[in-house]
Short mmCIF file of C-alpha atoms in Angstrom, two decimals:
data_model
loop_
_atom_site.label_atom_id
_atom_site.label_comp_id
_atom_site.label_asym_id
_atom_site.label_seq_id
_atom_site.Cartn_x
_atom_site.Cartn_y
_atom_site.Cartn_z
CA MET X 1 231.41 101.45 14.30
CA LEU X 2 230.91 98.55 11.93
CA TYR X 3 232.60 95.31 12.93
CA LEU X 4 232.94 92.89 10.00
CA ASP X 5 235.61 90.50 11.27
CA TYR X 6 233.47 87.73 12.75
CA CYS X 7 235.78 85.00 11.44
CA ALA X 8 238.51 86.33 13.73
CA THR X 9 236.25 86.48 16.77
CA THR X 10 232.72 87.43 17.77
CA PRO X 11 231.32 89.55 20.58
CA MET X 12 229.77 87.39 23.29
CA SER X 13 226.01 87.23 23.37
CA LYS X 14 224.19 88.61 26.40
CA GLU X 15 222.85 85.15 27.32
CA VAL X 16 226.34 83.64 27.28
CA THR X 17 227.84 86.48 29.30
CA GLU X 18 225.14 86.16 31.94
CA SER X 19 225.73 82.41 32.23
CA ILE X 20 229.47 82.86 32.66
CA VAL X 21 229.11 85.55 35.31
CA LYS X 22 226.58 83.47 37.25
CA VAL X 23 228.89 80.45 37.33
CA MET X 24 231.90 82.59 38.27
CA GLU X 25 230.03 84.07 41.20
CA ARG X 26 228.38 80.91 42.53
CA HIS X 27 230.32 77.85 41.39
CA TYR X 28 234.02 78.40 41.90
CA GLY X 29 234.91 74.83 42.95
CA ASN X 30 237.48 72.65 41.24
CA PRO X 31 235.51 69.94 39.41
CA SER X 32 238.13 67.37 40.40
CA SER X 33 237.58 67.99 44.14
CA ILE X 34 235.55 65.33 45.96
CA HIS X 35 233.66 67.68 48.29
CA ARG X 36 230.26 69.21 47.61
CA ILE X 37 231.52 72.44 46.03
CA GLY X 38 233.74 70.49 43.65
CA MET X 39 230.96 68.07 42.79
CA GLU X 40 228.65 70.98 41.97
CA ALA X 41 231.20 72.24 39.48
CA GLU X 42 231.54 68.73 38.03
CA ARG X 43 227.77 68.52 37.58
CA LEU X 44 227.85 71.77 35.62
CA LEU X 45 230.54 70.36 33.32
CA ASN X 46 228.54 67.18 32.77
CA ARG X 47 225.43 69.21 32.00
CA ALA X 48 227.41 71.34 29.55
CA LYS X 49 228.46 68.20 27.71
CA GLU X 50 224.86 67.00 27.59
CA VAL X 51 223.74 70.31 26.07
CA ILE X 52 226.48 70.21 23.42
CA ALA X 53 225.89 66.54 22.67
CA GLU X 54 222.21 67.19 22.05
CA ALA X 55 223.03 70.12 19.77
CA ILE X 56 225.53 68.27 17.56
CA GLU X 57 223.86 64.86 17.90
CA CYS X 58 226.42 62.76 19.73
CA ARG X 59 226.93 61.25 23.19
CA PRO X 60 228.15 63.42 26.10
CA GLU X 61 231.01 60.96 26.66
CA GLU X 62 232.28 61.79 23.17
CA ILE X 63 232.93 65.44 24.08
CA CYS X 64 236.43 66.46 25.23
CA PHE X 65 236.80 70.03 26.48
CA THR X 66 239.83 72.03 25.30
CA SER X 67 241.04 75.62 25.35
CA GLY X 68 239.90 76.33 21.79
CA GLY X 69 240.13 75.38 18.14
CA THR X 70 243.92 75.29 18.02
CA GLU X 71 244.19 72.81 20.87
CA SER X 72 241.33 70.71 19.48
CA ASN X 73 243.05 70.52 16.09
CA ASN X 74 246.43 69.68 17.63
CA LEU X 75 244.92 66.93 19.76
CA ALA X 76 243.01 65.50 16.80
CA VAL X 77 245.91 65.49 14.34
CA LYS X 78 248.92 64.71 16.53
CA GLY X 79 246.95 62.55 18.94
CA THR X 80 245.65 60.33 16.13
CA ALA X 81 248.90 60.07 14.18
CA ARG X 82 250.96 59.13 17.23
CA ALA X 83 248.36 56.71 18.62
CA TYR X 84 247.95 54.76 15.38
CA ARG X 85 251.49 54.88 14.02
CA SER X 86 251.70 51.10 14.19
CA ARG X 87 249.03 50.95 11.46
CA GLY X 88 250.90 53.18 9.01
CA ASN X 89 252.70 56.47 8.62
CA HIS X 90 250.78 58.20 5.82
CA LEU X 91 248.56 61.23 6.52
CA ILE X 92 246.36 63.34 4.24
CA THR X 93 245.25 66.95 4.57
CA SER X 94 244.83 69.90 2.20
CA ALA X 95 247.08 72.79 1.24
CA ILE X 96 244.64 75.38 2.61
CA GLU X 97 244.08 74.23 6.20
CA HIS X 98 244.15 76.57 9.19
CA SER X 99 247.66 77.02 10.56
CA SER X 100 246.85 74.92 13.65
CA VAL X 101 246.25 71.94 11.37
CA TYR X 102 248.83 72.75 8.71
CA GLU X 103 251.66 73.29 11.20
CA SER X 104 250.68 70.14 13.13
CA PHE X 105 251.20 68.13 9.95
CA ARG X 106 254.50 69.89 9.30
CA ARG X 107 255.66 68.82 12.76
CA LEU X 108 254.54 65.24 12.13
CA GLU X 109 256.57 65.26 8.91
CA ARG X 110 259.63 66.09 11.01
CA GLU X 111 258.78 63.04 13.15
CA GLY X 112 258.94 60.79 10.11
CA PHE X 113 255.33 60.72 8.93
CA ARG X 114 254.60 61.08 5.22
CA VAL X 115 252.00 63.75 4.46
CA THR X 116 250.01 64.36 1.28
CA TYR X 117 248.77 67.95 0.94
CA LEU X 118 245.83 67.85 -1.44
CA PRO X 119 245.77 70.70 -3.98
CA VAL X 120 242.71 72.88 -4.53
CA ASP X 121 241.16 74.29 -7.68
CA SER X 122 240.88 78.00 -8.48
CA SER X 123 237.73 78.26 -6.34
CA GLY X 124 239.59 76.86 -3.34
CA ALA X 125 238.03 73.39 -3.16
CA ILE X 126 239.68 69.99 -3.03
CA ARG X 127 238.57 67.24 -5.41
CA ILE X 128 237.22 63.99 -3.96
CA GLU X 129 238.85 62.06 -6.83
CA GLN X 130 242.26 63.35 -5.73
CA LEU X 131 241.55 62.37 -2.14
CA LYS X 132 240.70 58.85 -3.27
CA GLU X 133 243.85 58.64 -5.38
CA ALA X 134 245.98 59.78 -2.43
CA ILE X 135 244.84 56.98 -0.10
CA THR X 136 247.34 54.14 0.38
CA GLU X 137 247.60 51.06 2.55
CA GLU X 138 249.63 53.16 4.98
CA THR X 139 247.05 55.98 5.36
CA ILE X 140 245.82 56.38 8.94
CA LEU X 141 244.43 59.95 9.06
CA VAL X 142 242.58 62.41 6.83
CA SER X 143 242.00 65.94 8.17
CA LEU X 144 239.93 68.52 6.27
CA MET X 145 238.35 71.84 7.19
CA HIS X 146 234.63 72.32 6.62
CA VAL X 147 234.79 76.03 5.75
CA ASN X 148 238.02 77.79 4.84
CA ASN X 149 238.55 80.53 7.39
CA GLU X 150 240.10 82.88 4.84
CA THR X 151 238.04 82.59 1.65
CA GLY X 152 234.83 81.01 2.94
CA ARG X 153 235.00 78.10 0.49
CA ILE X 154 233.04 75.07 1.70
CA GLN X 155 235.00 71.85 1.35
CA PRO X 156 233.26 68.61 0.28
CA VAL X 157 233.63 67.10 3.75
CA GLU X 158 230.38 65.13 3.57
CA GLN X 159 231.43 63.44 0.33
CA ALA X 160 234.82 62.75 1.89
CA GLY X 161 233.09 61.15 4.86
CA LYS X 162 231.12 58.83 2.58
CA LEU X 163 234.30 57.87 0.74
CA LEU X 164 236.26 57.23 3.94
CA ALA X 165 233.49 55.07 5.37
CA GLY X 166 234.91 52.39 3.08
CA TYR X 167 238.33 52.64 4.76
CA PRO X 168 237.82 51.60 8.40
CA LYS X 169 241.54 51.94 9.20
CA ILE X 170 241.51 55.67 8.41
CA VAL X 171 240.52 58.20 11.10
CA TYR X 172 238.66 61.21 9.69
CA HIS X 173 238.94 64.65 11.32
CA VAL X 174 236.89 67.70 10.34
CA ASP X 175 237.82 71.21 11.49
CA ALA X 176 234.34 72.75 11.92
CA VAL X 177 235.46 75.92 13.71
CA GLN X 178 234.10 78.19 10.97
CA SER X 179 231.01 76.16 10.11
CA VAL X 180 229.14 75.52 13.36
CA GLY X 181 226.11 77.79 13.48
CA LYS X 182 226.37 78.54 9.75
CA LEU X 183 226.06 75.05 8.26
CA PRO X 184 224.64 71.80 9.68
CA VAL X 185 227.31 69.98 11.71
CA SER X 186 227.02 66.53 13.26
CA PRO X 187 229.22 63.41 13.28
CA ALA X 188 226.66 61.41 11.32
CA ARG X 189 226.17 64.10 8.68
CA LEU X 190 229.90 64.64 8.15
CA GLY X 191 230.88 61.00 8.62
CA ALA X 192 233.61 62.24 10.94
CA ASP X 193 235.46 60.51 13.77
CA LEU X 194 236.75 63.81 15.15
CA ILE X 195 235.26 67.33 14.97
CA SER X 196 236.86 70.54 16.27
CA ILE X 197 234.74 73.43 17.55
CA SER X 198 235.69 76.78 19.12
CA ALA X 199 233.42 78.92 21.30
CA HIS X 200 234.56 82.41 20.36
CA LYS X 201 233.50 82.00 16.72
CA ILE X 202 229.84 81.61 17.79
CA GLU X 203 229.37 84.45 20.29
CA GLY X 204 230.96 82.43 23.07
CA PRO X 205 234.08 83.08 25.17
CA LYS X 206 237.70 82.89 24.08
CA GLY X 207 239.69 80.12 25.70
CA ALA X 208 237.03 77.42 25.35
CA GLY X 209 236.70 74.71 22.73
CA LEU X 210 235.89 71.06 22.28
CA LEU X 211 236.83 68.02 20.29
CA TYR X 212 234.20 65.45 19.42
CA ILE X 213 235.88 62.04 19.64
CA ARG X 214 233.99 59.01 18.34
CA ASP X 215 233.48 56.41 21.02
CA GLY X 216 236.23 53.77 20.87
CA LEU X 217 238.82 56.02 19.23
CA ILE X 218 242.23 56.22 20.92
CA LEU X 219 244.23 59.46 20.97
CA GLU X 220 247.63 60.15 22.47
CA PRO X 221 247.20 63.05 24.96
CA GLN X 222 249.19 66.20 24.26
CA LEU X 223 249.29 67.33 27.90
CA ASP X 224 250.53 65.31 30.87
CA GLY X 225 249.05 65.92 34.29
CA GLY X 226 246.08 65.00 36.42
CA GLY X 227 244.23 63.07 33.75
CA GLN X 228 241.15 65.27 33.41
CA GLU X 229 238.75 64.76 30.50
CA ARG X 230 239.09 60.98 30.73
CA GLY X 231 242.85 61.24 30.51
CA LEU X 232 242.75 63.04 27.14
CA ARG X 233 243.30 66.59 28.31
CA SER X 234 244.94 67.20 31.67
CA GLY X 235 244.39 70.51 33.41
CA THR X 236 241.66 71.97 35.61
CA GLU X 237 238.62 72.68 33.46
CA ASN X 238 237.53 76.31 33.11
CA VAL X 239 233.98 75.70 34.32
CA PRO X 240 232.47 79.18 33.66
CA LEU X 241 233.77 79.40 30.10
CA LEU X 242 232.80 75.83 29.26
CA VAL X 243 229.27 76.39 30.54
CA GLY X 244 229.19 79.56 28.42
CA MET X 245 230.38 77.59 25.40
CA ALA X 246 227.59 75.05 25.86
CA LYS X 247 225.03 77.85 25.75
CA ALA X 248 226.74 79.39 22.71
CA VAL X 249 226.71 76.07 20.83
CA ARG X 250 223.06 75.46 21.61
CA LEU X 251 222.01 78.96 20.55
CA ALA X 252 224.10 78.80 17.35
CA VAL X 253 222.69 75.43 16.32
CA ASP X 254 219.12 76.42 17.18
CA LYS X 255 219.39 79.58 15.05
CA GLN X 256 221.46 78.06 12.24
CA ALA X 257 218.76 77.44 9.63
CA ASN X 258 217.10 80.85 9.93
CA ASN X 259 220.38 82.73 10.26
CA SER X 260 221.90 80.99 7.22
CA ARG X 261 219.03 82.04 4.98
CA ARG X 262 219.43 85.63 6.10
CA LEU X 263 223.22 85.52 5.80
CA TYR X 264 223.11 84.12 2.26
CA ARG X 265 220.84 86.98 1.15
CA MET X 266 223.19 89.51 2.71
CA ARG X 267 226.23 87.82 1.18
CA GLU X 268 224.69 87.84 -2.28
CA GLY X 269 223.99 91.56 -2.09
CA LEU X 270 227.47 92.45 -0.85
CA ALA X 271 229.19 90.19 -3.39
CA GLU X 272 227.23 91.85 -6.19
CA ARG X 273 228.34 95.31 -5.06
CA ILE X 274 232.00 94.28 -4.77
CA ARG X 275 231.86 92.65 -8.20
CA LYS X 276 231.03 96.08 -9.70
CA ILE X 277 233.94 97.96 -8.10
CA PRO X 278 236.82 98.37 -10.60
CA GLY X 279 240.04 96.75 -9.45
CA LEU X 280 238.44 94.24 -7.07
CA PHE X 281 238.08 90.51 -7.77
CA LEU X 282 235.87 88.14 -5.79
CA THR X 283 237.44 84.94 -4.54
CA GLY X 284 235.79 81.53 -4.80
CA SER X 285 233.12 80.28 -7.15
CA GLU X 286 231.80 82.80 -9.68
CA ASN X 287 228.12 82.48 -8.75
CA GLY X 288 228.61 81.99 -5.01
CA ASP X 289 227.86 78.26 -5.04
CA GLY X 290 229.84 76.35 -2.45
CA MET X 291 230.62 79.45 -0.40
CA ALA X 292 229.83 79.90 3.30
CA PRO X 293 227.05 82.39 4.03
CA HIS X 294 229.00 84.67 6.37
CA ILE X 295 232.21 85.39 4.41
CA VAL X 296 233.00 87.49 1.35
CA HIS X 297 236.63 87.47 0.22
CA PHE X 298 238.13 89.55 -2.56
CA THR X 299 241.51 90.70 -3.83
CA TYR X 300 242.85 94.11 -4.86
CA PRO X 301 245.95 93.37 -6.97
CA GLY X 302 248.60 96.05 -6.82
CA MET X 303 247.65 97.26 -3.37
CA LYS X 304 248.78 95.88 -0.02
CA ALA X 305 245.75 94.55 1.80
CA GLU X 306 246.84 96.16 5.07
CA VAL X 307 246.57 99.62 3.49
CA VAL X 308 242.88 99.07 2.73
CA VAL X 309 242.23 97.64 6.21
CA HIS X 310 243.72 100.72 7.90
CA ALA X 311 241.96 103.13 5.54
CA LEU X 312 238.61 101.59 6.47
CA GLU X 313 239.60 101.57 10.13
CA GLU X 314 239.76 105.37 9.96
CA GLU X 315 236.04 105.20 9.16
CA GLU X 316 235.55 102.82 12.11
CA VAL X 317 234.92 99.90 9.79
CA TYR X 318 236.81 96.73 10.67
CA ILE X 319 237.65 93.93 8.23
CA SER X 320 240.73 91.72 7.93
CA THR X 321 243.30 90.43 5.50
CA ARG X 322 243.28 86.72 6.43
CA SER X 323 243.14 84.48 9.49
CA ALA X 324 243.74 86.51 12.66
CA CYS X 325 246.39 83.91 13.56
CA SER X 326 248.51 85.01 10.60
CA SER X 327 247.21 88.51 9.80
CA GLY X 328 250.46 90.07 10.98
CA GLU X 329 252.40 88.35 8.22
CA THR X 330 253.36 90.45 5.22
CA LYS X 331 254.08 87.58 2.84
CA PRO X 332 251.43 86.42 0.35
CA SER X 333 248.64 84.19 1.62
CA ARG X 334 249.46 80.48 1.55
CA VAL X 335 245.78 79.76 0.85
CA LEU X 336 245.55 82.11 -2.13
CA LEU X 337 248.82 80.84 -3.59
CA ALA X 338 247.44 77.30 -3.36
CA MET X 339 244.46 78.50 -5.41
CA GLY X 340 246.82 79.47 -8.23
CA MET X 341 247.00 83.22 -7.66
CA ASP X 342 250.24 85.06 -8.40
CA GLN X 343 252.29 86.66 -5.63
CA GLU X 344 250.82 90.14 -6.13
CA ARG X 345 247.20 89.04 -5.98
CA ALA X 346 247.86 86.61 -3.13
CA ALA X 347 249.21 89.51 -1.06
CA SER X 348 246.11 91.64 -1.62
CA GLY X 349 243.35 89.49 -0.15
CA LEU X 350 240.64 91.07 2.02
CA ARG X 351 238.03 89.23 4.09
CA VAL X 352 234.66 90.54 5.19
CA SER X 353 232.85 88.33 7.71
CA PHE X 354 229.59 89.17 9.43
CA SER X 355 226.77 87.79 11.54
CA ALA X 356 223.00 87.75 11.28
CA ASN X 357 223.02 90.68 13.72
CA GLU X 358 224.12 92.97 10.91
CA THR X 359 221.61 94.39 8.44
CA SER X 360 221.60 94.73 4.68
CA GLU X 361 221.68 98.49 5.19
CA GLU X 362 224.88 98.23 7.21
CA LEU X 363 226.54 96.11 4.52
CA GLU X 364 225.36 98.63 1.94
CA ARG X 365 227.02 101.39 3.97
CA PHE X 366 230.20 99.31 4.08
CA ALA X 367 230.09 98.80 0.31
CA ASP X 368 229.75 102.57 -0.22
CA LEU X 369 232.75 103.26 2.01
CA LEU X 370 234.76 100.52 0.33
CA GLU X 371 233.95 101.87 -3.12
CA ARG X 372 234.98 105.41 -2.17
CA THR X 373 238.20 104.11 -0.64
CA ILE X 374 239.08 102.09 -3.73
CA GLN X 375 238.24 105.00 -6.03
CA ARG X 376 240.60 107.17 -4.00
CA PHE X 377 243.39 104.61 -4.24
CA ASN X 378 242.78 104.06 -7.96
CA GLY X 379 242.90 107.80 -8.57
CA THR X 380 246.15 108.12 -6.64
CA ASN X 381 247.69 105.24 -8.56
CA ALA X 382 246.61 106.75 -11.88
CA ARG X 383 248.21 110.11 -11.00
CA MET X 384 251.44 108.43 -9.92
CA LYS X 385 251.64 106.49 -13.18
CA GLY X 386 250.87 109.63 -15.14
#
């Protein structure tokens, strides 16, 4: 079996699993309870925030625990827009954001906000000049993803942060779900007021995430209840999973530099092989510049992407068509259409995503299987046309 769908989710590391099991067995108290067992659970949560804060270089008080990337993005986008509506009603994002961000902005449009969706070039990147031109006196929020979850294109979020530093009224949110552990991520480096992170993309558990919230920023909560997480996110915290996430974040950040070098070498080799297979077209920049180290995306015009996925599945090789949140859709990819691709090509996108646990030999085996599969399809198509 060869699992190459790490952007969708990752297997949990042994260290994280052991931490979660230990907490489940020994520390089952509600962290809001005032007795000893509850206070022990609360201490674990506080320690988890300290570990994460050290890893991403912020203060523990600036960490808000959530159920994952989707909730973090919803809280960041809707919470900011609704809290600062008195300042203005203009919001900026891009046309290629994850659905949890994109659909949040669509909802805010229905509430009367005006949203600018920045276009991207053929490589999938926004232009800082267009971001600057889009800013108005009414702009209160800019939300951009660090790494596109479908194509792997890195967005110029650091440059955007430097630009937005000159606009103190604007809150800047970065969706770093696909970049933590692959690229350096910290509030100071990105210039961000809000940063979303999800545990299950970095060998942590599903159902755990966080939102970095710059000290002094006000957000409107999306959940009403007991006022946990300093009133920002009501609901009893999932202590075992959040402790596991803290370990996953620390391990991912500690390994990031070494893993990225290895991943880039592996990506370069796989991209070169795919480039040589007739009928396939790599997505993103031609030479790989500006692409994340763990994703290779390509298109196979004329063939439904799902057909290729299931053909490889028969060989126990697992890749995907797009974000797992929208992989069941049969319509062309919104992201690829935004990059200027036609309907046929935008419906044929395939994503390979891997970790540093894979080897170059395994990716070579995948490339051989992919090439044979494509040759078989190309031969079938040729006979049908003949």
